[in-house]
PDB file of C-alpha atoms in Angstrom:
ATOM      1  CA  UNK R1226       0.000   0.000   0.000  1.00 80.00           C
ATOM      2  CA  UNK R1227       1.313   3.427  -0.926  1.00 88.00           C
ATOM      3  CA  UNK R1228       1.024   6.650   1.063  1.00 92.00           C
ATOM      4  CA  UNK R1229      -1.432   7.916  -1.543  1.00 93.00           C
ATOM      5  CA  UNK R1230      -3.520   4.755  -1.109  1.00 90.00           C
ATOM      6  CA  UNK R1231      -3.528   5.065   2.678  1.00 92.00           C
ATOM      7  CA  UNK R1232      -4.517   8.722   2.519  1.00 92.00           C
ATOM      8  CA  UNK R1233      -7.293   7.874   0.051  1.00 93.00           C
ATOM      9  CA  UNK R1234      -8.639   5.297   2.549  1.00 87.00           C
ATOM     10  CA  UNK R1235      -8.959   8.156   5.035  1.00 85.00           C
ATOM     11  CA  UNK R1236     -11.229  10.260   2.824  1.00 91.00           C
ATOM     12  CA  UNK R1237     -14.742  10.863   4.134  1.00 90.00           C
ATOM     13  CA  UNK R1238     -14.204   9.389   7.594  1.00 92.00           C
ATOM     14  CA  UNK R1239     -12.666  10.185  10.991  1.00 92.00           C
ATOM     15  CA  UNK R1240      -9.157  10.488   9.560  1.00 94.00           C
ATOM     16  CA  UNK R1241     -10.263  13.228   7.185  1.00 95.00           C
ATOM     17  CA  UNK R1242     -12.248  15.014   9.901  1.00 95.00           C
ATOM     18  CA  UNK R1243      -9.174  15.180  12.156  1.00 96.00           C
ATOM     19  CA  UNK R1244      -6.873  15.991   9.184  1.00 97.00           C
ATOM     20  CA  UNK R1245      -4.715  12.923   9.843  1.00 97.00           C
ATOM     21  CA  UNK R1246      -2.227  12.391   7.016  1.00 97.00           C
ATOM     22  CA  UNK R1247       0.093   9.434   6.474  1.00 97.00           C
ATOM     23  CA  UNK R1248       3.541  10.766   5.641  1.00 98.00           C
ATOM     24  CA  UNK R1249       6.059   7.913   5.747  1.00 97.00           C
ATOM     25  CA  UNK R1250       6.104   4.139   5.330  1.00 96.00           C
ATOM     26  CA  UNK R1251       9.107   2.076   6.316  1.00 93.00           C
ATOM     27  CA  UNK R1252       9.901  -1.609   6.472  1.00 87.00           C
ATOM     28  CA  UNK R1253       8.894  -1.770  10.159  1.00 89.00           C
ATOM     29  CA  UNK R1254       6.925   1.434  10.793  1.00 96.00           C
ATOM     30  CA  UNK R1255       4.242   3.853   9.618  1.00 98.00           C
ATOM     31  CA  UNK R1256       4.147   7.590  10.399  1.00 98.00           C
ATOM     32  CA  UNK R1257       1.239  10.046  10.341  1.00 98.00           C
ATOM     33  CA  UNK R1258       0.755  13.650  11.376  1.00 98.00           C
ATOM     34  CA  UNK R1259      -2.216  15.505  12.848  1.00 99.00           C
ATOM     35  CA  UNK R1260      -2.552  19.275  13.212  1.00 99.00           C
ATOM     36  CA  UNK R1261      -3.556  20.533  16.648  1.00 98.00           C
ATOM     37  CA  UNK R1262      -6.570  22.678  15.784  1.00 98.00           C
ATOM     38  CA  UNK R1263      -9.762  23.572  17.658  1.00 97.00           C
ATOM     39  CA  UNK R1264     -11.507  20.393  16.504  1.00 96.00           C
ATOM     40  CA  UNK R1265      -9.001  18.143  18.332  1.00 98.00           C
ATOM     41  CA  UNK R1266      -8.842  20.175  21.562  1.00 98.00           C
ATOM     42  CA  UNK R1267     -10.686  19.691  24.822  1.00 97.00           C
ATOM     43  CA  UNK R1268     -12.448  22.654  26.524  1.00 96.00           C
ATOM     44  CA  UNK R1269      -9.259  23.765  28.338  1.00 96.00           C
ATOM     45  CA  UNK R1270      -7.533  24.341  24.982  1.00 97.00           C
ATOM     46  CA  UNK R1271      -5.293  21.270  25.086  1.00 98.00           C
ATOM     47  CA  UNK R1272      -5.033  18.404  22.609  1.00 98.00           C
ATOM     48  CA  UNK R1273      -7.804  15.984  23.613  1.00 98.00           C
ATOM     49  CA  UNK R1274      -6.595  12.576  24.781  1.00 97.00           C
ATOM     50  CA  UNK R1275      -9.306  10.981  22.660  1.00 98.00           C
ATOM     51  CA  UNK R1276      -7.799  12.566  19.549  1.00 98.00           C
ATOM     52  CA  UNK R1277      -4.462  10.965  20.468  1.00 98.00           C
ATOM     53  CA  UNK R1278      -6.241   7.612  20.741  1.00 98.00           C
ATOM     54  CA  UNK R1279      -7.950   8.061  17.357  1.00 98.00           C
ATOM     55  CA  UNK R1280      -4.579   8.888  15.805  1.00 98.00           C
ATOM     56  CA  UNK R1281      -2.907   5.890  17.466  1.00 99.00           C
ATOM     57  CA  UNK R1282      -5.612   3.366  16.554  1.00 98.00           C
ATOM     58  CA  UNK R1283      -5.975   4.655  13.007  1.00 97.00           C
ATOM     59  CA  UNK R1284      -2.237   4.565  12.403  1.00 97.00           C
ATOM     60  CA  UNK R1285      -1.646   1.077  13.795  1.00 98.00           C
ATOM     61  CA  UNK R1286      -4.763  -0.372  12.146  1.00 96.00           C
ATOM     62  CA  UNK R1287      -3.593   0.938   8.785  1.00 95.00           C
ATOM     63  CA  UNK R1288      -0.116  -0.449   9.484  1.00 97.00           C
ATOM     64  CA  UNK R1289      -1.685  -3.880  10.071  1.00 96.00           C
ATOM     65  CA  UNK R1290      -3.630  -3.492   6.833  1.00 94.00           C
ATOM     66  CA  UNK R1291      -0.323  -2.849   5.049  1.00 94.00           C
ATOM     67  CA  UNK R1292       1.050  -6.082   6.538  1.00 94.00           C
ATOM     68  CA  UNK R1293      -1.895  -8.379   5.702  1.00 93.00           C
ATOM     69  CA  UNK R1294      -3.090  -6.853   2.423  1.00 86.00           C
ATOM     70  CA  UNK R1295      -6.560  -6.756   0.895  1.00 85.00           C
ATOM     71  CA  UNK R1296      -7.438 -10.396   1.498  1.00 84.00           C
ATOM     72  CA  UNK R1297      -7.927  -9.882   5.236  1.00 91.00           C
ATOM     73  CA  UNK R1298      -9.700  -7.445   7.520  1.00 93.00           C
ATOM     74  CA  UNK R1299      -8.121  -5.861  10.601  1.00 95.00           C
ATOM     75  CA  UNK R1300      -9.950  -4.533  13.653  1.00 94.00           C
ATOM     76  CA  UNK R1301      -8.637  -2.993  16.837  1.00 96.00           C
ATOM     77  CA  UNK R1302      -9.599  -5.043  19.904  1.00 97.00           C
ATOM     78  CA  UNK R1303      -7.703  -3.293  22.720  1.00 98.00           C
ATOM     79  CA  UNK R1304      -5.962   0.042  23.087  1.00 98.00           C
ATOM     80  CA  UNK R1305      -4.288   1.864  25.913  1.00 98.00           C
ATOM     81  CA  UNK R1306      -2.726   5.289  25.989  1.00 98.00           C
ATOM     82  CA  UNK R1307      -0.603   7.222  28.439  1.00 99.00           C
ATOM     83  CA  UNK R1308      -0.905  10.970  27.897  1.00 98.00           C
ATOM     84  CA  UNK R1309       2.471  12.327  28.962  1.00 98.00           C
ATOM     85  CA  UNK R1310       2.634  15.975  27.902  1.00 98.00           C
ATOM     86  CA  UNK R1311       0.106  18.688  27.110  1.00 98.00           C
ATOM     87  CA  UNK R1312      -0.014  20.166  23.605  1.00 98.00           C
ATOM     88  CA  UNK R1313      -1.725  23.474  22.773  1.00 98.00           C
ATOM     89  CA  UNK R1314      -0.862  24.107  19.110  1.00 97.00           C
ATOM     90  CA  UNK R1315       1.202  22.988  16.133  1.00 98.00           C
ATOM     91  CA  UNK R1316       1.092  19.385  14.996  1.00 98.00           C
ATOM     92  CA  UNK R1317       1.916  15.974  16.371  1.00 99.00           C
ATOM     93  CA  UNK R1318       3.690  13.096  14.644  1.00 99.00           C
ATOM     94  CA  UNK R1319       2.838   9.489  15.427  1.00 99.00           C
ATOM     95  CA  UNK R1320       4.936   6.429  14.647  1.00 99.00           C
ATOM     96  CA  UNK R1321       3.563   2.882  14.812  1.00 99.00           C
ATOM     97  CA  UNK R1322       6.069   0.040  15.184  1.00 99.00           C
ATOM     98  CA  UNK R1323       5.219  -3.650  15.556  1.00 98.00           C
ATOM     99  CA  UNK R1324       5.782  -5.447  18.834  1.00 98.00           C
ATOM    100  CA  UNK R1325       4.346  -8.741  17.513  1.00 98.00           C
ATOM    101  CA  UNK R1326       2.947  -9.657  14.099  1.00 97.00           C
ATOM    102  CA  UNK R1327       1.194 -13.009  14.446  1.00 96.00           C
ATOM    103  CA  UNK R1328      -1.272 -14.761  12.141  1.00 94.00           C
ATOM    104  CA  UNK R1329      -4.360 -13.555  14.005  1.00 96.00           C
ATOM    105  CA  UNK R1330      -3.091 -10.829  16.356  1.00 97.00           C
ATOM    106  CA  UNK R1331      -0.828  -7.857  15.813  1.00 98.00           C
ATOM    107  CA  UNK R1332       0.433  -5.701  18.682  1.00 99.00           C
ATOM    108  CA  UNK R1333       1.707  -2.200  17.885  1.00 99.00           C
ATOM    109  CA  UNK R1334       3.556   0.455  19.856  1.00 99.00           C
ATOM    110  CA  UNK R1335       2.493   3.956  18.870  1.00 99.00           C
ATOM    111  CA  UNK R1336       4.491   6.953  20.067  1.00 99.00           C
ATOM    112  CA  UNK R1337       3.128  10.432  19.478  1.00 99.00           C
ATOM    113  CA  UNK R1338       5.623  13.302  19.554  1.00 99.00           C
ATOM    114  CA  UNK R1339       5.596  17.043  19.186  1.00 98.00           C
ATOM    115  CA  UNK R1340       9.099  17.903  18.083  1.00 96.00           C
ATOM    116  CA  UNK R1341      11.334  15.900  20.445  1.00 96.00           C
ATOM    117  CA  UNK R1342       8.748  15.644  23.250  1.00 98.00           C
ATOM    118  CA  UNK R1343       6.880  12.369  23.769  1.00 99.00           C
ATOM    119  CA  UNK R1344       3.229  13.406  24.093  1.00 98.00           C
ATOM    120  CA  UNK R1345       1.515  10.014  24.237  1.00 99.00           C
ATOM    121  CA  UNK R1346       2.610   6.393  24.375  1.00 99.00           C
ATOM    122  CA  UNK R1347      -0.008   3.910  23.213  1.00 99.00           C
ATOM    123  CA  UNK R1348      -0.330   0.207  22.444  1.00 99.00           C
ATOM    124  CA  UNK R1349      -2.941  -1.340  20.154  1.00 99.00           C
ATOM    125  CA  UNK R1350      -3.868  -4.986  19.679  1.00 99.00           C
ATOM    126  CA  UNK R1351      -5.353  -5.717  16.262  1.00 98.00           C
ATOM    127  CA  UNK R1352      -7.251  -8.862  15.280  1.00 97.00           C
ATOM    128  CA  UNK R1353      -6.698 -10.159  11.754  1.00 97.00           C
ATOM    129  CA  UNK R1354      -9.880 -11.704  10.311  1.00 93.00           C
ATOM    130  CA  UNK R1355     -10.810 -13.346   7.054  1.00 86.00           C
ATOM    131  CA  UNK R1356     -12.695 -10.948   4.774  1.00 79.00           C
ATOM    132  CA  UNK R1357     -15.481 -13.512   4.446  1.00 68.00           C
ATOM    133  CA  UNK R1358     -16.728 -12.671   7.960  1.00 56.00           C
TER     134      UNK R1358
END
């Protein structure tokens, strides 16, 4: 899957609403960015933790999709996130790296940074299913 293909998958859904853009694919990672605008902030003017979780799950789910291809379906089954630093403006970059890529379960580490600061550390477990289900 190409960056253009991944970004096309995000059209007309949550990824587009939050302006999440995939920017780099590597052998063992996927990177996306998200601008910190009013629509991803909580009432106190900080980046909403839920927006971090959407970014993390979207990124790692798409990374799993890149691994398994079109013949399978991937769904997130468990996510956790530690919000480590407040962000008020700018953009954040998220990198998903595999911890385990099994036949039916993938586990991803997702680190979200603003510049050199770690903003959120998340882990997602993805179930790989046959498309026939």
